[in-house]
PDB file of C-alpha atoms in Angstrom:
ATOM      1  CA  UNK A1288      30.179  14.038 -21.626  1.00  0.00           C
ATOM      2  CA  UNK A1289      26.881  14.543 -19.508  1.00  0.00           C
ATOM      3  CA  UNK A1290      26.600  13.427 -15.956  1.00  0.00           C
ATOM      4  CA  UNK A1291      23.275  11.376 -14.956  1.00  0.00           C
ATOM      5  CA  UNK A1292      20.946  12.998 -12.400  1.00  0.00           C
ATOM      6  CA  UNK A1293      19.821  11.178  -9.251  1.00  0.00           C
ATOM      7  CA  UNK A1294      15.851  11.091  -9.494  1.00  0.00           C
ATOM      8  CA  UNK A1295      14.149  13.560  -7.234  1.00  0.00           C
ATOM      9  CA  UNK A1296      13.258  11.655  -4.142  1.00  0.00           C
ATOM     10  CA  UNK A1297       9.938  11.919  -3.905  1.00  0.00           C
ATOM     11  CA  UNK A1298       8.119  12.995   0.032  1.00  0.00           C
ATOM     12  CA  UNK A1299       4.798  14.157   1.133  1.00  0.00           C
ATOM     13  CA  UNK A1300       5.706  18.230  -0.015  1.00  0.00           C
ATOM     14  CA  UNK A1301       6.457  16.937  -3.223  1.00  0.00           C
ATOM     15  CA  UNK A1302       2.204  14.592  -2.995  1.00  0.00           C
ATOM     16  CA  UNK A1303       0.512  17.881  -1.509  1.00  0.00           C
ATOM     17  CA  UNK A1304       2.650  19.612  -4.789  1.00  0.00           C
ATOM     18  CA  UNK A1305       1.510  16.987  -6.703  1.00  0.00           C
ATOM     19  CA  UNK A1306      -2.041  17.834  -5.704  1.00  0.00           C
ATOM     20  CA  UNK A1307      -2.037  20.893  -6.301  1.00  0.00           C
ATOM     21  CA  UNK A1308      -0.436  21.348 -10.049  1.00  0.00           C
ATOM     22  CA  UNK A1309      -3.139  18.305 -10.495  1.00  0.00           C
ATOM     23  CA  UNK A1310      -0.922  16.083 -11.238  1.00  0.00           C
ATOM     24  CA  UNK A1311      -1.789  12.865 -10.614  1.00  0.00           C
ATOM     25  CA  UNK A1312       0.081   9.776  -7.518  1.00  0.00           C
ATOM     26  CA  UNK A1313       1.141   6.305  -8.387  1.00  0.00           C
ATOM     27  CA  UNK A1314       0.985   4.008  -6.300  1.00  0.00           C
ATOM     28  CA  UNK A1315       1.572   0.528  -5.509  1.00  0.00           C
ATOM     29  CA  UNK A1316       2.322  -2.631  -3.364  1.00  0.00           C
ATOM     30  CA  UNK A1317       5.462  -4.004  -2.203  1.00  0.00           C
ATOM     31  CA  UNK A1318       7.171  -6.392  -0.246  1.00  0.00           C
ATOM     32  CA  UNK A1319      10.894  -8.017  -0.975  1.00  0.00           C
ATOM     33  CA  UNK A1320      14.052  -5.643  -2.113  1.00  0.00           C
ATOM     34  CA  UNK A1321      13.733  -7.567  -5.480  1.00  0.00           C
ATOM     35  CA  UNK A1322      10.285  -6.088  -6.734  1.00  0.00           C
ATOM     36  CA  UNK A1323      10.611  -2.657  -4.664  1.00  0.00           C
ATOM     37  CA  UNK A1324      13.717  -2.515  -6.637  1.00  0.00           C
ATOM     38  CA  UNK A1325      11.741  -2.292 -10.276  1.00  0.00           C
ATOM     39  CA  UNK A1326       8.272  -0.040  -8.706  1.00  0.00           C
ATOM     40  CA  UNK A1327      10.716   1.597  -8.619  1.00  0.00           C
ATOM     41  CA  UNK A1328      13.294   2.069 -11.187  1.00  0.00           C
ATOM     42  CA  UNK A1329       8.706   2.410 -12.805  1.00  0.00           C
ATOM     43  CA  UNK A1330       8.660   5.867 -11.099  1.00  0.00           C
ATOM     44  CA  UNK A1331       6.102   4.831  -9.214  1.00  0.00           C
ATOM     45  CA  UNK A1332       5.898   7.843  -6.307  1.00  0.00           C
ATOM     46  CA  UNK A1333       5.086   5.963  -3.143  1.00  0.00           C
ATOM     47  CA  UNK A1334       5.651   2.001  -2.409  1.00  0.00           C
ATOM     48  CA  UNK A1335       3.222   1.038   0.369  1.00  0.00           C
ATOM     49  CA  UNK A1336       4.097  -1.377   2.540  1.00  0.00           C
ATOM     50  CA  UNK A1337       0.744  -3.126   3.420  1.00  0.00           C
ATOM     51  CA  UNK A1338      -0.295  -5.783   5.441  1.00  0.00           C
ATOM     52  CA  UNK A1339      -2.065  -7.111   2.544  1.00  0.00           C
ATOM     53  CA  UNK A1340       1.914  -8.929   2.868  1.00  0.00           C
ATOM     54  CA  UNK A1341      -0.433 -11.212   4.881  1.00  0.00           C
ATOM     55  CA  UNK A1342      -2.473 -12.649   2.214  1.00  0.00           C
ATOM     56  CA  UNK A1343      -0.312 -12.457  -0.734  1.00  0.00           C
ATOM     57  CA  UNK A1344       3.260 -12.794   1.226  1.00  0.00           C
ATOM     58  CA  UNK A1345       1.548 -15.132   4.071  1.00  0.00           C
ATOM     59  CA  UNK A1346      -1.391 -16.518   2.818  1.00  0.00           C
ATOM     60  CA  UNK A1347      -3.571 -15.589   5.418  1.00  0.00           C
ATOM     61  CA  UNK A1348      -6.937 -14.838   4.631  1.00  0.00           C
ATOM     62  CA  UNK A1349      -7.297 -11.892   6.427  1.00  0.00           C
ATOM     63  CA  UNK A1350      -4.727  -8.913   6.939  1.00  0.00           C
ATOM     64  CA  UNK A1351      -5.814  -9.479  10.931  1.00  0.00           C
ATOM     65  CA  UNK A1352      -2.523 -12.010  11.433  1.00  0.00           C
ATOM     66  CA  UNK A1353       0.660  -9.726  10.220  1.00  0.00           C
ATOM     67  CA  UNK A1354       3.217  -8.672  13.220  1.00  0.00           C
ATOM     68  CA  UNK A1355       5.027  -5.754  13.270  1.00  0.00           C
ATOM     69  CA  UNK A1356       7.814  -6.974  14.166  1.00  0.00           C
ATOM     70  CA  UNK A1357       7.631  -9.085  10.108  1.00  0.00           C
ATOM     71  CA  UNK A1358       6.322  -5.350   9.028  1.00  0.00           C
ATOM     72  CA  UNK A1359       9.230  -3.656   9.869  1.00  0.00           C
ATOM     73  CA  UNK A1360      11.240  -6.881   8.073  1.00  0.00           C
ATOM     74  CA  UNK A1361       9.083  -6.176   4.778  1.00  0.00           C
ATOM     75  CA  UNK A1362       9.011  -2.978   5.290  1.00  0.00           C
ATOM     76  CA  UNK A1363      13.457  -3.036   5.778  1.00  0.00           C
ATOM     77  CA  UNK A1364      13.903  -5.273   3.101  1.00  0.00           C
ATOM     78  CA  UNK A1365      12.319  -2.307   0.241  1.00  0.00           C
ATOM     79  CA  UNK A1366      14.111   1.184   2.090  1.00  0.00           C
ATOM     80  CA  UNK A1367      17.753  -0.995   0.546  1.00  0.00           C
ATOM     81  CA  UNK A1368      15.833  -1.157  -2.562  1.00  0.00           C
ATOM     82  CA  UNK A1369      14.216   2.642  -3.065  1.00  0.00           C
ATOM     83  CA  UNK A1370      16.316   5.594  -4.697  1.00  0.00           C
ATOM     84  CA  UNK A1371      13.342   7.929  -5.444  1.00  0.00           C
ATOM     85  CA  UNK A1372       9.695   6.449  -4.029  1.00  0.00           C
ATOM     86  CA  UNK A1373       7.961   7.698  -0.391  1.00  0.00           C
ATOM     87  CA  UNK A1374       7.152   4.549   1.480  1.00  0.00           C
ATOM     88  CA  UNK A1375       4.856   4.310   3.542  1.00  0.00           C
ATOM     89  CA  UNK A1376       4.087   1.388   6.376  1.00  0.00           C
ATOM     90  CA  UNK A1377       0.719   0.279   7.016  1.00  0.00           C
ATOM     91  CA  UNK A1378       0.275  -0.038  11.467  1.00  0.00           C
ATOM     92  CA  UNK A1379      -0.852  -3.257  11.750  1.00  0.00           C
ATOM     93  CA  UNK A1380      -4.238  -4.780  13.156  1.00  0.00           C
ATOM     94  CA  UNK A1381      -3.006  -4.309  16.955  1.00  0.00           C
ATOM     95  CA  UNK A1382      -0.086  -1.707  16.729  1.00  0.00           C
ATOM     96  CA  UNK A1383      -1.884   1.082  17.212  1.00  0.00           C
ATOM     97  CA  UNK A1384      -5.438   0.894  18.067  1.00  0.00           C
ATOM     98  CA  UNK A1385      -5.536   0.123  22.167  1.00  0.00           C
ATOM     99  CA  UNK A1386      -3.749   3.061  23.764  1.00  0.00           C
ATOM    100  CA  UNK A1387      -1.825   6.417  21.580  1.00  0.00           C
ATOM    101  CA  UNK A1388       1.348   5.667  23.752  1.00  0.00           C
ATOM    102  CA  UNK A1389       0.854   1.448  22.082  1.00  0.00           C
ATOM    103  CA  UNK A1390      -0.031   3.817  18.953  1.00  0.00           C
ATOM    104  CA  UNK A1391       3.753   5.841  18.705  1.00  0.00           C
ATOM    105  CA  UNK A1392       5.397   3.214  20.515  1.00  0.00           C
ATOM    106  CA  UNK A1393       4.902   0.786  16.933  1.00  0.00           C
ATOM    107  CA  UNK A1394       5.334   3.808  14.818  1.00  0.00           C
ATOM    108  CA  UNK A1395       8.813   4.508  15.700  1.00  0.00           C
ATOM    109  CA  UNK A1396      10.118   1.157  15.936  1.00  0.00           C
ATOM    110  CA  UNK A1397       8.739   0.671  12.363  1.00  0.00           C
ATOM    111  CA  UNK A1398      10.984   4.950  12.154  1.00  0.00           C
ATOM    112  CA  UNK A1399      13.775   3.816  13.014  1.00  0.00           C
ATOM    113  CA  UNK A1400      13.697   0.109  12.438  1.00  0.00           C
ATOM    114  CA  UNK A1401      13.436  -0.253   8.340  1.00  0.00           C
ATOM    115  CA  UNK A1402      13.952   3.009   8.173  1.00  0.00           C
ATOM    116  CA  UNK A1403      11.005   3.769   6.043  1.00  0.00           C
ATOM    117  CA  UNK A1404       9.441   7.287   5.728  1.00  0.00           C
ATOM    118  CA  UNK A1405       6.198   7.631   6.965  1.00  0.00           C
ATOM    119  CA  UNK A1406       3.600   5.201   8.578  1.00  0.00           C
ATOM    120  CA  UNK A1407      -0.710   4.206   7.446  1.00  0.00           C
ATOM    121  CA  UNK A1408      -3.287   3.096   9.783  1.00  0.00           C
ATOM    122  CA  UNK A1409      -6.847   2.780   9.106  1.00  0.00           C
ATOM    123  CA  UNK A1410     -10.170   4.907  11.433  1.00  0.00           C
ATOM    124  CA  UNK A1411     -11.478   8.788  12.151  1.00  0.00           C
ATOM    125  CA  UNK A1412     -12.150   9.944  14.867  1.00  0.00           C
ATOM    126  CA  UNK A1413     -11.622   6.348  16.484  1.00  0.00           C
ATOM    127  CA  UNK A1414      -8.374   6.682  16.842  1.00  0.00           C
ATOM    128  CA  UNK A1415      -7.134  10.855  16.361  1.00  0.00           C
ATOM    129  CA  UNK A1416      -5.461  10.789  19.160  1.00  0.00           C
ATOM    130  CA  UNK A1417      -3.179   8.002  18.281  1.00  0.00           C
ATOM    131  CA  UNK A1418      -2.758   9.558  14.590  1.00  0.00           C
ATOM    132  CA  UNK A1419      -2.954  13.408  17.143  1.00  0.00           C
ATOM    133  CA  UNK A1420       0.297  11.325  19.286  1.00  0.00           C
ATOM    134  CA  UNK A1421       2.808   9.811  16.298  1.00  0.00           C
ATOM    135  CA  UNK A1422       2.887  13.435  14.534  1.00  0.00           C
ATOM    136  CA  UNK A1423       3.220  15.368  17.829  1.00  0.00           C
ATOM    137  CA  UNK A1424       6.528  12.796  17.054  1.00  0.00           C
ATOM    138  CA  UNK A1425       7.473  13.582  13.673  1.00  0.00           C
ATOM    139  CA  UNK A1426       6.593  10.960  12.542  1.00  0.00           C
ATOM    140  CA  UNK A1427       3.809  11.440   8.917  1.00  0.00           C
ATOM    141  CA  UNK A1428       0.858  10.019   8.870  1.00  0.00           C
ATOM    142  CA  UNK A1429      -0.652   8.836   6.237  1.00  0.00           C
ATOM    143  CA  UNK A1430      -4.305   8.398   6.520  1.00  0.00           C
ATOM    144  CA  UNK A1431      -7.093   5.220   5.614  1.00  0.00           C
ATOM    145  CA  UNK A1432     -11.069   6.011   4.514  1.00  0.00           C
ATOM    146  CA  UNK A1433     -14.045   2.818   3.831  1.00  0.00           C
ATOM    147  CA  UNK A1434     -13.677  -0.376   3.651  1.00  0.00           C
ATOM    148  CA  UNK A1435     -10.212  -0.918   6.583  1.00  0.00           C
ATOM    149  CA  UNK A1436      -9.577  -4.179   5.834  1.00  0.00           C
ATOM    150  CA  UNK A1437      -8.509  -4.493  10.081  1.00  0.00           C
ATOM    151  CA  UNK A1438     -12.313  -4.381  10.334  1.00  0.00           C
ATOM    152  CA  UNK A1439     -13.789  -6.724   8.492  1.00  0.00           C
ATOM    153  CA  UNK A1440     -15.200  -8.845  11.180  1.00  0.00           C
ATOM    154  CA  UNK A1441     -16.752  -5.789  12.527  1.00  0.00           C
ATOM    155  CA  UNK A1442     -18.031  -5.369   8.860  1.00  0.00           C
ATOM    156  CA  UNK A1443     -18.530  -8.826   8.398  1.00  0.00           C
ATOM    157  CA  UNK A1444     -17.975  -8.379   4.376  1.00  0.00           C
ATOM    158  CA  UNK A1445     -15.753  -6.710   1.742  1.00  0.00           C
ATOM    159  CA  UNK A1446     -18.454  -4.725   0.189  1.00  0.00           C
ATOM    160  CA  UNK A1447     -18.630  -1.399  -1.091  1.00  0.00           C
ATOM    161  CA  UNK A1448     -18.280   1.471   2.132  1.00  0.00           C
ATOM    162  CA  UNK A1449     -19.666   4.599   3.106  1.00  0.00           C
ATOM    163  CA  UNK A1450     -23.618   3.855   0.962  1.00  0.00           C
ATOM    164  CA  UNK A1451     -26.126   5.149   2.876  1.00  0.00           C
ATOM    165  CA  UNK A1452     -25.980   8.345   3.878  1.00  0.00           C
ATOM    166  CA  UNK A1453     -25.056   8.378   8.392  1.00  0.00           C
ATOM    167  CA  UNK A1454     -22.409   6.239   6.773  1.00  0.00           C
ATOM    168  CA  UNK A1455     -20.930   8.978   3.758  1.00  0.00           C
ATOM    169  CA  UNK A1456     -21.433  11.749   6.276  1.00  0.00           C
ATOM    170  CA  UNK A1457     -19.148   9.905   9.050  1.00  0.00           C
ATOM    171  CA  UNK A1458     -16.223   8.758   6.025  1.00  0.00           C
ATOM    172  CA  UNK A1459     -17.104  13.180   5.127  1.00  0.00           C
ATOM    173  CA  UNK A1460     -16.012  14.239   8.326  1.00  0.00           C
ATOM    174  CA  UNK A1461     -13.568  11.905   9.254  1.00  0.00           C
ATOM    175  CA  UNK A1462     -11.133  12.586   6.351  1.00  0.00           C
ATOM    176  CA  UNK A1463     -11.807  16.276   7.300  1.00  0.00           C
ATOM    177  CA  UNK A1464     -10.538  15.258  11.303  1.00  0.00           C
ATOM    178  CA  UNK A1465      -7.244  13.935   9.009  1.00  0.00           C
ATOM    179  CA  UNK A1466      -7.285  17.199   7.560  1.00  0.00           C
ATOM    180  CA  UNK A1467      -7.222  19.652  10.680  1.00  0.00           C
ATOM    181  CA  UNK A1468      -4.934  16.731  12.379  1.00  0.00           C
ATOM    182  CA  UNK A1469      -2.465  17.024   9.806  1.00  0.00           C
ATOM    183  CA  UNK A1470      -2.031  14.065   7.850  1.00  0.00           C
ATOM    184  CA  UNK A1471       0.314  14.492   4.959  1.00  0.00           C
ATOM    185  CA  UNK A1472      -2.121  11.687   2.145  1.00  0.00           C
ATOM    186  CA  UNK A1473      -5.804   9.761   2.954  1.00  0.00           C
ATOM    187  CA  UNK A1474      -6.417   6.147   1.121  1.00  0.00           C
ATOM    188  CA  UNK A1475      -9.849   5.718   0.495  1.00  0.00           C
ATOM    189  CA  UNK A1476     -11.197   2.540  -0.083  1.00  0.00           C
ATOM    190  CA  UNK A1477     -13.660   0.214  -2.026  1.00  0.00           C
ATOM    191  CA  UNK A1478     -16.170   3.565  -1.915  1.00  0.00           C
ATOM    192  CA  UNK A1479     -18.871   4.849  -4.403  1.00  0.00           C
ATOM    193  CA  UNK A1480     -16.677   7.047  -6.735  1.00  0.00           C
ATOM    194  CA  UNK A1481     -18.651  10.983  -6.143  1.00  0.00           C
ATOM    195  CA  UNK A1482     -18.581  10.388  -2.353  1.00  0.00           C
ATOM    196  CA  UNK A1483     -13.728  10.018  -3.159  1.00  0.00           C
ATOM    197  CA  UNK A1484     -14.547  12.806  -5.291  1.00  0.00           C
ATOM    198  CA  UNK A1485     -16.616  15.243  -3.556  1.00  0.00           C
ATOM    199  CA  UNK A1486     -13.983  13.627  -0.388  1.00  0.00           C
ATOM    200  CA  UNK A1487     -10.593  14.683  -2.505  1.00  0.00           C
ATOM    201  CA  UNK A1488     -12.160  18.572  -3.315  1.00  0.00           C
ATOM    202  CA  UNK A1489     -13.273  19.216   0.005  1.00  0.00           C
ATOM    203  CA  UNK A1490     -10.281  18.531   1.604  1.00  0.00           C
ATOM    204  CA  UNK A1491      -6.605  20.428   0.876  1.00  0.00           C
ATOM    205  CA  UNK A1492      -4.107  16.248   1.492  1.00  0.00           C
ATOM    206  CA  UNK A1493      -4.000  13.972  -1.405  1.00  0.00           C
ATOM    207  CA  UNK A1494      -6.581  10.914  -1.652  1.00  0.00           C
ATOM    208  CA  UNK A1495      -5.674   7.826  -3.200  1.00  0.00           C
ATOM    209  CA  UNK A1496      -8.012   5.340  -4.471  1.00  0.00           C
ATOM    210  CA  UNK A1497      -8.433   1.759  -4.240  1.00  0.00           C
ATOM    211  CA  UNK A1498     -11.112   1.226  -6.166  1.00  0.00           C
ATOM    212  CA  UNK A1499     -12.722   5.202  -5.670  1.00  0.00           C
ATOM    213  CA  UNK A1500     -12.848   5.929  -9.067  1.00  0.00           C
ATOM    214  CA  UNK A1501     -10.591   8.658 -10.651  1.00  0.00           C
ATOM    215  CA  UNK A1502     -11.421  11.842  -8.997  1.00  0.00           C
ATOM    216  CA  UNK A1503      -9.033  11.200  -6.098  1.00  0.00           C
ATOM    217  CA  UNK A1504      -5.879  12.208  -7.109  1.00  0.00           C
ATOM    218  CA  UNK A1505      -4.113   9.086  -7.087  1.00  0.00           C
ATOM    219  CA  UNK A1506      -4.344   5.452  -7.880  1.00  0.00           C
ATOM    220  CA  UNK A1507      -3.227   2.299  -5.590  1.00  0.00           C
ATOM    221  CA  UNK A1508      -3.297  -1.547  -6.715  1.00  0.00           C
ATOM    222  CA  UNK A1509      -1.857  -4.694  -4.175  1.00  0.00           C
ATOM    223  CA  UNK A1510       1.317  -5.580  -6.990  1.00  0.00           C
ATOM    224  CA  UNK A1511       0.598  -8.934  -7.345  1.00  0.00           C
ATOM    225  CA  UNK A1512      -2.893  -8.230  -8.468  1.00  0.00           C
ATOM    226  CA  UNK A1513      -2.183  -6.221 -11.215  1.00  0.00           C
ATOM    227  CA  UNK A1514       0.384  -8.413 -12.335  1.00  0.00           C
ATOM    228  CA  UNK A1515      -1.055 -11.433 -12.821  1.00  0.00           C
ATOM    229  CA  UNK A1516       0.255 -13.171  -9.469  1.00  0.00           C
ATOM    230  CA  UNK A1517      -2.785 -14.444  -7.310  1.00  0.00           C
ATOM    231  CA  UNK A1518      -5.070 -15.450  -9.171  1.00  0.00           C
ATOM    232  CA  UNK A1519      -8.662 -15.782  -7.386  1.00  0.00           C
ATOM    233  CA  UNK A1520      -8.929 -11.944  -6.090  1.00  0.00           C
ATOM    234  CA  UNK A1521     -11.087 -10.592  -9.870  1.00  0.00           C
ATOM    235  CA  UNK A1522     -12.344  -6.891  -7.893  1.00  0.00           C
ATOM    236  CA  UNK A1523     -15.195  -5.468 -10.236  1.00  0.00           C
ATOM    237  CA  UNK A1524     -12.214  -2.268  -9.912  1.00  0.00           C
ATOM    238  CA  UNK A1525      -9.464  -4.332 -10.611  1.00  0.00           C
ATOM    239  CA  UNK A1526      -7.372  -4.204 -14.598  1.00  0.00           C
ATOM    240  CA  UNK A1527      -4.294  -6.729 -14.577  1.00  0.00           C
ATOM    241  CA  UNK A1528      -1.951  -5.658 -16.697  1.00  0.00           C
ATOM    242  CA  UNK A1529      -0.369  -9.048 -16.605  1.00  0.00           C
ATOM    243  CA  UNK A1530      -0.819 -12.538 -16.160  1.00  0.00           C
ATOM    244  CA  UNK A1531       2.052 -14.083 -14.509  1.00  0.00           C
ATOM    245  CA  UNK A1532       0.943 -16.845 -12.986  1.00  0.00           C
ATOM    246  CA  UNK A1533       0.905 -18.777 -15.666  1.00  0.00           C
ATOM    247  CA  UNK A1534       3.864 -16.644 -17.226  1.00  0.00           C
ATOM    248  CA  UNK A1535       5.695 -18.209 -14.209  1.00  0.00           C
ATOM    249  CA  UNK A1536       4.477 -21.557 -14.358  1.00  0.00           C
ATOM    250  CA  UNK A1537       4.807 -22.285 -18.063  1.00  0.00           C
ATOM    251  CA  UNK A1538       9.005 -21.499 -17.212  1.00  0.00           C
ATOM    252  CA  UNK A1539       8.997 -23.911 -14.366  1.00  0.00           C
ATOM    253  CA  UNK A1540       7.519 -26.483 -16.174  1.00  0.00           C
ATOM    254  CA  UNK A1541      10.316 -26.087 -19.122  1.00  0.00           C
ATOM    255  CA  UNK A1542      12.879 -25.892 -16.713  1.00  0.00           C
ATOM    256  CA  UNK A1543      11.303 -29.369 -14.797  1.00  0.00           C
ATOM    257  CA  UNK A1544      11.756 -30.795 -18.893  1.00  0.00           C
ATOM    258  CA  UNK A1545      14.484 -29.728 -19.616  1.00  0.00           C
ATOM    259  CA  UNK A1546      16.035 -31.279 -16.131  1.00  0.00           C
ATOM    260  CA  UNK A1547      13.898 -34.674 -16.154  1.00  0.00           C
ATOM    261  CA  UNK A1548      15.351 -34.460 -19.814  1.00  0.00           C
ATOM    262  CA  UNK A1549      18.503 -33.875 -19.246  1.00  0.00           C
ATOM    263  CA  UNK A1550      18.712 -31.342 -21.414  1.00  0.00           C
ATOM    264  CA  UNK A1551      19.895 -29.208 -18.443  1.00  0.00           C
ATOM    265  CA  UNK A1552      22.056 -28.082 -18.575  1.00  0.00           C
ATOM    266  CA  UNK A1553      24.043 -27.837 -21.035  1.00  0.00           C
ATOM    267  CA  UNK A1554      27.925 -28.191 -22.142  1.00  0.00           C
ATOM    268  CA  UNK A1555      27.910 -24.605 -22.264  1.00  0.00           C
ATOM    269  CA  UNK A1556      25.914 -24.069 -19.294  1.00  0.00           C
ATOM    270  CA  UNK A1557      28.520 -25.738 -17.167  1.00  0.00           C
ATOM    271  CA  UNK A1558      32.569 -24.864 -15.531  1.00  0.00           C
TER     272      UNK A1558
END
């Protein structure tokens, strides 16, 4: 009789090995138990409890309103579902920018209260002291450069970042800095593909791209976008693998028709 072997849990070390062996890293967002279980059993390497929950779960226009308590709630739900994937949690706007001690307190709360495996925060040189302090406490940190949605009101647009030489140079130096500080991976969002490739080659840690081309060491999308649960979002980098908004709507309409006609429940569907 064969014995089922438990899938090997993904760690930060696993991701580094994947980059070293040129194996692409698969990352998707997750915010709840049921979806996280599907993602985990499908073999996703990293589940990001993204502050994009502010948009797709709560209906806000930006990621800014979501709170630390709400992120911990979503992260806890995801962690309870996961047996294999690495769970990374976005530190929400306001939980780390003001000072490094607050950043450390926020990161520790996320790790202790949710059981997640790592945190992610946006920015480079501006947040290096926060990153350094969080890492000193033993909390793994994933960086995030390029389009940083928490800075939307600073930039005023979600357009592609780092097209100009000055901004590209800063992004490259920030990437080297995050690598040297000890971050275990780096998200590159909505930057030119050639720049993402250059950064991926110039640093030792894995890069995860979103709208940053195929030369990154892995890719991430918002699961609700990939599945077509959201409808209004149509960036060039998004490939929809399903159109669940339409499919779910059809199913709900059929259920409604069956209830109103008396067809549901049938005699086989009652006690």
